[in-house]
């Protein structure tokens, strides 16, 4: 009977239930869901508030490489405009730009979510001067919660007398006139290149093909 070899201290055996690849996947999943392996209630995902959800929607707007963790100045201005934070009186676009430059890091071009809330608190004091700083901030939060970037529609063409005059084919002259027929429809290649008439008729003859029709219709006399 053979004796079982005991594991040495230098090479401890790994449990069969925990493969190295499985452990790495579990760690990545925990990091993406905002959880960790230790601590009380560690497996509970971090809930995102409605305000942070709107922050992320505007942060990734127009940028496929954005992660949603920080926001540039352009999207910050759009958020304030689309959500009605800018009223044109107490808060203008200039105020929004000044606050953005104030809260961001000196060399950074974006702001984080915490800096975003700090900027909103700055604007809230100007927008709701008759309320406390906390109540004013909550009012601004409610204006943004659940909102998404407004996508502008297709610009409609406006009828212009100048454009109408330039596109009216009946008023074209010279070689441009030859490129369109009486209905204004383009002639294609025939309107751009001088086509050679190989029918055998003289130029301008209007009864081309009439002789063939008469001959085909006339009855043949018996021989």
mmCIF file of C-alpha atoms in Angstrom:
data_model
loop_
_atom_site.group_PDB
_atom_site.id
_atom_site.type_symbol
_atom_site.label_atom_id
_atom_site.label_comp_id
_atom_site.label_asym_id
_atom_site.label_seq_id
_atom_site.Cartn_x
_atom_site.Cartn_y
_atom_site.Cartn_z
ATOM 1 C CA UNK A 1 0.000 0.000 0.000
ATOM 2 C CA UNK A 2 1.357 3.374 -1.122
ATOM 3 C CA UNK A 3 1.433 6.326 1.193
ATOM 4 C CA UNK A 4 -0.195 9.579 0.097
ATOM 5 C CA UNK A 5 2.278 12.439 -0.366
ATOM 6 C CA UNK A 6 1.711 15.412 1.866
ATOM 7 C CA UNK A 7 1.758 18.927 0.384
ATOM 8 C CA UNK A 8 4.809 20.933 1.272
ATOM 9 C CA UNK A 9 4.647 24.361 2.886
ATOM 10 C CA UNK A 10 6.166 26.022 -0.179
ATOM 11 C CA UNK A 11 3.413 24.817 -2.539
ATOM 12 C CA UNK A 12 0.027 24.877 -0.813
ATOM 13 C CA UNK A 13 -2.786 23.154 -2.642
ATOM 14 C CA UNK A 14 -5.499 25.397 -4.168
ATOM 15 C CA UNK A 15 -9.078 24.306 -3.617
ATOM 16 C CA UNK A 16 -10.712 22.822 -6.725
ATOM 17 C CA UNK A 17 -13.666 25.177 -6.328
ATOM 18 C CA UNK A 18 -11.575 28.313 -6.948
ATOM 19 C CA UNK A 19 -9.801 28.482 -10.295
ATOM 20 C CA UNK A 20 -7.442 31.445 -10.945
ATOM 21 C CA UNK A 21 -9.504 32.607 -13.930
ATOM 22 C CA UNK A 22 -12.754 32.348 -11.988
ATOM 23 C CA UNK A 23 -11.298 34.412 -9.175
ATOM 24 C CA UNK A 24 -10.151 37.154 -11.584
ATOM 25 C CA UNK A 25 -13.560 37.291 -13.261
ATOM 26 C CA UNK A 26 -15.234 37.543 -9.888
ATOM 27 C CA UNK A 27 -12.952 40.427 -8.895
ATOM 28 C CA UNK A 28 -13.640 42.334 -12.112
ATOM 29 C CA UNK A 29 -17.360 41.801 -11.712
ATOM 30 C CA UNK A 30 -17.243 43.101 -8.163
ATOM 31 C CA UNK A 31 -15.334 46.201 -9.223
ATOM 32 C CA UNK A 32 -17.742 47.020 -12.037
ATOM 33 C CA UNK A 33 -20.776 46.591 -9.781
ATOM 34 C CA UNK A 34 -19.310 48.727 -7.019
ATOM 35 C CA UNK A 35 -18.872 45.798 -4.602
ATOM 36 C CA UNK A 36 -15.899 44.171 -2.869
ATOM 37 C CA UNK A 37 -15.019 40.806 -1.380
ATOM 38 C CA UNK A 38 -14.859 41.929 2.235
ATOM 39 C CA UNK A 39 -16.761 43.986 4.741
ATOM 40 C CA UNK A 40 -20.307 43.946 6.005
ATOM 41 C CA UNK A 41 -22.866 44.112 3.213
ATOM 42 C CA UNK A 42 -20.080 44.147 0.631
ATOM 43 C CA UNK A 43 -22.091 42.227 -1.974
ATOM 44 C CA UNK A 44 -24.811 44.886 -2.123
ATOM 45 C CA UNK A 45 -24.427 46.969 -5.360
ATOM 46 C CA UNK A 46 -23.987 50.701 -4.928
ATOM 47 C CA UNK A 47 -27.228 52.413 -5.933
ATOM 48 C CA UNK A 48 -26.974 55.336 -8.338
ATOM 49 C CA UNK A 49 -29.160 58.307 -7.545
ATOM 50 C CA UNK A 50 -31.329 59.959 -10.182
ATOM 51 C CA UNK A 51 -29.029 62.982 -10.123
ATOM 52 C CA UNK A 52 -25.922 60.903 -10.804
ATOM 53 C CA UNK A 53 -27.732 58.996 -13.532
ATOM 54 C CA UNK A 54 -28.499 62.276 -15.326
ATOM 55 C CA UNK A 55 -24.894 63.365 -14.781
ATOM 56 C CA UNK A 56 -23.677 60.243 -16.579
ATOM 57 C CA UNK A 57 -26.133 60.667 -19.454
ATOM 58 C CA UNK A 58 -24.907 64.187 -20.149
ATOM 59 C CA UNK A 59 -21.261 63.232 -19.531
ATOM 60 C CA UNK A 60 -21.216 60.694 -22.380
ATOM 61 C CA UNK A 61 -23.271 62.821 -24.771
ATOM 62 C CA UNK A 62 -21.507 63.261 -28.106
ATOM 63 C CA UNK A 63 -18.382 61.366 -27.007
ATOM 64 C CA UNK A 64 -18.122 57.635 -27.676
ATOM 65 C CA UNK A 65 -14.928 57.385 -25.595
ATOM 66 C CA UNK A 66 -16.447 58.983 -22.473
ATOM 67 C CA UNK A 67 -16.855 56.783 -19.409
ATOM 68 C CA UNK A 68 -19.496 58.883 -17.650
ATOM 69 C CA UNK A 69 -17.265 59.503 -14.639
ATOM 70 C CA UNK A 70 -16.395 63.082 -15.593
ATOM 71 C CA UNK A 71 -17.977 65.835 -17.676
ATOM 72 C CA UNK A 72 -16.469 68.399 -20.033
ATOM 73 C CA UNK A 73 -17.424 72.056 -20.189
ATOM 74 C CA UNK A 74 -19.535 71.713 -23.316
ATOM 75 C CA UNK A 75 -21.795 69.044 -21.837
ATOM 76 C CA UNK A 76 -21.940 70.934 -18.541
ATOM 77 C CA UNK A 77 -23.324 73.976 -20.363
ATOM 78 C CA UNK A 78 -25.787 71.785 -22.270
ATOM 79 C CA UNK A 79 -27.024 70.223 -19.037
ATOM 80 C CA UNK A 80 -27.672 73.626 -17.491
ATOM 81 C CA UNK A 81 -29.463 74.760 -20.640
ATOM 82 C CA UNK A 82 -31.568 71.626 -21.278
ATOM 83 C CA UNK A 83 -32.622 71.292 -17.629
ATOM 84 C CA UNK A 84 -33.613 74.942 -17.280
ATOM 85 C CA UNK A 85 -30.919 75.916 -14.805
ATOM 86 C CA UNK A 86 -30.040 78.838 -17.082
ATOM 87 C CA UNK A 87 -32.925 81.307 -17.005
ATOM 88 C CA UNK A 88 -31.194 84.211 -18.711
ATOM 89 C CA UNK A 89 -31.705 86.481 -15.693
ATOM 90 C CA UNK A 90 -30.195 85.276 -12.453
ATOM 91 C CA UNK A 91 -28.081 82.629 -14.224
ATOM 92 C CA UNK A 92 -26.589 83.080 -17.680
ATOM 93 C CA UNK A 93 -24.269 81.025 -19.834
ATOM 94 C CA UNK A 94 -21.375 83.157 -18.636
ATOM 95 C CA UNK A 95 -22.172 82.306 -15.009
ATOM 96 C CA UNK A 96 -22.196 78.613 -15.885
ATOM 97 C CA UNK A 97 -18.757 78.839 -17.529
ATOM 98 C CA UNK A 98 -17.308 80.756 -14.580
ATOM 99 C CA UNK A 99 -18.537 78.194 -12.058
ATOM 100 C CA UNK A 100 -17.151 75.338 -14.155
ATOM 101 C CA UNK A 101 -13.693 76.942 -14.196
ATOM 102 C CA UNK A 102 -13.940 77.570 -10.469
ATOM 103 C CA UNK A 103 -14.708 74.025 -9.320
ATOM 104 C CA UNK A 104 -12.498 72.028 -11.717
ATOM 105 C CA UNK A 105 -8.852 71.259 -11.053
ATOM 106 C CA UNK A 106 -6.389 73.793 -12.405
ATOM 107 C CA UNK A 107 -5.016 71.657 -15.251
ATOM 108 C CA UNK A 108 -8.132 69.557 -15.840
ATOM 109 C CA UNK A 109 -10.676 70.002 -18.588
ATOM 110 C CA UNK A 110 -13.439 68.029 -16.921
ATOM 111 C CA UNK A 111 -15.211 67.866 -13.579
ATOM 112 C CA UNK A 112 -16.065 64.857 -11.448
ATOM 113 C CA UNK A 113 -19.461 64.108 -9.950
ATOM 114 C CA UNK A 114 -18.504 65.638 -6.594
ATOM 115 C CA UNK A 115 -17.289 68.795 -8.363
ATOM 116 C CA UNK A 116 -20.505 68.747 -10.368
ATOM 117 C CA UNK A 117 -22.570 68.906 -7.167
ATOM 118 C CA UNK A 118 -20.337 71.679 -5.884
ATOM 119 C CA UNK A 119 -20.971 73.661 -9.063
ATOM 120 C CA UNK A 120 -24.727 73.139 -8.761
ATOM 121 C CA UNK A 121 -24.607 74.449 -5.192
ATOM 122 C CA UNK A 122 -22.896 77.598 -6.489
ATOM 123 C CA UNK A 123 -25.609 78.158 -9.098
ATOM 124 C CA UNK A 124 -28.414 77.279 -6.690
ATOM 125 C CA UNK A 125 -27.509 80.209 -4.440
ATOM 126 C CA UNK A 126 -27.938 82.591 -7.384
ATOM 127 C CA UNK A 127 -31.101 80.989 -8.741
ATOM 128 C CA UNK A 128 -32.993 80.666 -5.456
ATOM 129 C CA UNK A 129 -31.788 83.573 -3.329
ATOM 130 C CA UNK A 130 -34.787 83.487 -0.973
ATOM 131 C CA UNK A 131 -34.070 79.900 0.149
ATOM 132 C CA UNK A 132 -31.396 78.325 2.284
ATOM 133 C CA UNK A 133 -28.366 76.838 0.606
ATOM 134 C CA UNK A 134 -29.591 73.295 1.250
ATOM 135 C CA UNK A 135 -33.125 73.920 -0.022
ATOM 136 C CA UNK A 136 -31.811 75.805 -3.042
ATOM 137 C CA UNK A 137 -29.518 72.907 -3.930
ATOM 138 C CA UNK A 138 -32.416 70.449 -3.679
ATOM 139 C CA UNK A 139 -34.476 72.614 -6.031
ATOM 140 C CA UNK A 140 -31.713 72.521 -8.627
ATOM 141 C CA UNK A 141 -31.282 68.777 -8.139
ATOM 142 C CA UNK A 142 -34.979 68.235 -8.902
ATOM 143 C CA UNK A 143 -34.608 70.218 -12.112
ATOM 144 C CA UNK A 144 -31.918 67.790 -13.321
ATOM 145 C CA UNK A 145 -33.037 64.418 -11.913
ATOM 146 C CA UNK A 146 -34.266 62.018 -14.580
ATOM 147 C CA UNK A 147 -33.360 64.327 -17.459
ATOM 148 C CA UNK A 148 -31.469 63.375 -20.623
ATOM 149 C CA UNK A 149 -29.733 65.470 -23.296
ATOM 150 C CA UNK A 150 -32.128 67.097 -25.746
ATOM 151 C CA UNK A 151 -31.263 66.096 -29.305
ATOM 152 C CA UNK A 152 -32.068 68.843 -31.765
ATOM 153 C CA UNK A 153 -34.194 67.901 -34.757
ATOM 154 C CA UNK A 154 -33.408 68.392 -38.418
ATOM 155 C CA UNK A 155 -33.414 72.032 -39.417
ATOM 156 C CA UNK A 156 -36.294 72.817 -41.756
ATOM 157 C CA UNK A 157 -35.561 74.588 -45.016
ATOM 158 C CA UNK A 158 -36.887 78.128 -45.128
ATOM 159 C CA UNK A 159 -38.301 79.361 -48.425
ATOM 160 C CA UNK A 160 -36.205 82.218 -49.745
ATOM 161 C CA UNK A 161 -36.972 84.397 -52.791
ATOM 162 C CA UNK A 162 -33.288 84.332 -53.713
ATOM 163 C CA UNK A 163 -33.113 80.545 -53.615
ATOM 164 C CA UNK A 164 -36.371 80.235 -55.552
ATOM 165 C CA UNK A 165 -35.057 82.527 -58.273
ATOM 166 C CA UNK A 166 -31.801 80.599 -58.586
ATOM 167 C CA UNK A 167 -33.572 77.228 -58.829
ATOM 168 C CA UNK A 168 -36.279 78.274 -61.308
ATOM 169 C CA UNK A 169 -35.300 76.453 -64.525
ATOM 170 C CA UNK A 170 -37.626 78.582 -66.675
ATOM 171 C CA UNK A 171 -35.338 81.574 -66.091
ATOM 172 C CA UNK A 172 -32.108 79.788 -67.007
ATOM 173 C CA UNK A 173 -30.253 81.069 -70.073
ATOM 174 C CA UNK A 174 -27.488 79.862 -72.369
ATOM 175 C CA UNK A 175 -26.122 76.341 -71.985
ATOM 176 C CA UNK A 176 -27.830 75.941 -68.589
ATOM 177 C CA UNK A 177 -31.223 76.248 -70.233
ATOM 178 C CA UNK A 178 -30.463 73.291 -72.543
ATOM 179 C CA UNK A 179 -29.943 70.969 -69.567
ATOM 180 C CA UNK A 180 -33.655 70.978 -68.609
ATOM 181 C CA UNK A 181 -36.887 70.299 -70.483
ATOM 182 C CA UNK A 182 -40.126 72.296 -70.331
ATOM 183 C CA UNK A 183 -41.195 70.644 -67.047
ATOM 184 C CA UNK A 184 -37.910 71.470 -65.339
ATOM 185 C CA UNK A 185 -36.669 67.894 -65.410
ATOM 186 C CA UNK A 186 -32.991 67.364 -66.225
ATOM 187 C CA UNK A 187 -32.085 65.850 -69.582
ATOM 188 C CA UNK A 188 -29.060 64.034 -68.235
ATOM 189 C CA UNK A 189 -26.206 63.475 -70.667
ATOM 190 C CA UNK A 190 -28.247 64.889 -73.560
ATOM 191 C CA UNK A 191 -28.288 68.245 -71.816
ATOM 192 C CA UNK A 192 -24.516 68.322 -71.313
ATOM 193 C CA UNK A 193 -23.123 66.741 -74.470
ATOM 194 C CA UNK A 194 -24.044 67.493 -78.074
ATOM 195 C CA UNK A 195 -25.599 64.266 -79.300
ATOM 196 C CA UNK A 196 -25.195 63.343 -82.999
ATOM 197 C CA UNK A 197 -28.495 62.538 -84.714
ATOM 198 C CA UNK A 198 -28.052 59.366 -86.784
ATOM 199 C CA UNK A 199 -31.709 58.942 -87.770
ATOM 200 C CA UNK A 200 -31.217 60.366 -91.286
ATOM 201 C CA UNK A 201 -33.651 63.213 -90.812
ATOM 202 C CA UNK A 202 -32.668 66.858 -91.092
ATOM 203 C CA UNK A 203 -32.363 68.862 -87.904
ATOM 204 C CA UNK A 204 -35.689 70.177 -86.627
ATOM 205 C CA UNK A 205 -37.871 67.757 -88.648
ATOM 206 C CA UNK A 206 -40.980 67.033 -86.544
ATOM 207 C CA UNK A 207 -42.530 64.142 -88.468
ATOM 208 C CA UNK A 208 -39.785 61.592 -87.961
ATOM 209 C CA UNK A 209 -41.104 58.028 -88.284
ATOM 210 C CA UNK A 210 -44.431 59.045 -89.843
ATOM 211 C CA UNK A 211 -43.606 57.460 -93.226
ATOM 212 C CA UNK A 212 -42.926 54.061 -91.690
ATOM 213 C CA UNK A 213 -46.278 54.197 -89.900
ATOM 214 C CA UNK A 214 -48.144 54.988 -93.141
ATOM 215 C CA UNK A 215 -46.454 52.165 -95.030
ATOM 216 C CA UNK A 216 -47.212 49.653 -92.256
ATOM 217 C CA UNK A 217 -50.897 50.647 -92.173
ATOM 218 C CA UNK A 218 -51.554 50.633 -95.953
ATOM 219 C CA UNK A 219 -52.964 47.270 -97.253
ATOM 220 C CA UNK A 220 -50.878 45.359 -99.702
ATOM 221 C CA UNK A 221 -52.434 44.764 -103.167
ATOM 222 C CA UNK A 222 -52.525 41.182 -104.434
ATOM 223 C CA UNK A 223 -50.110 40.394 -107.233
#
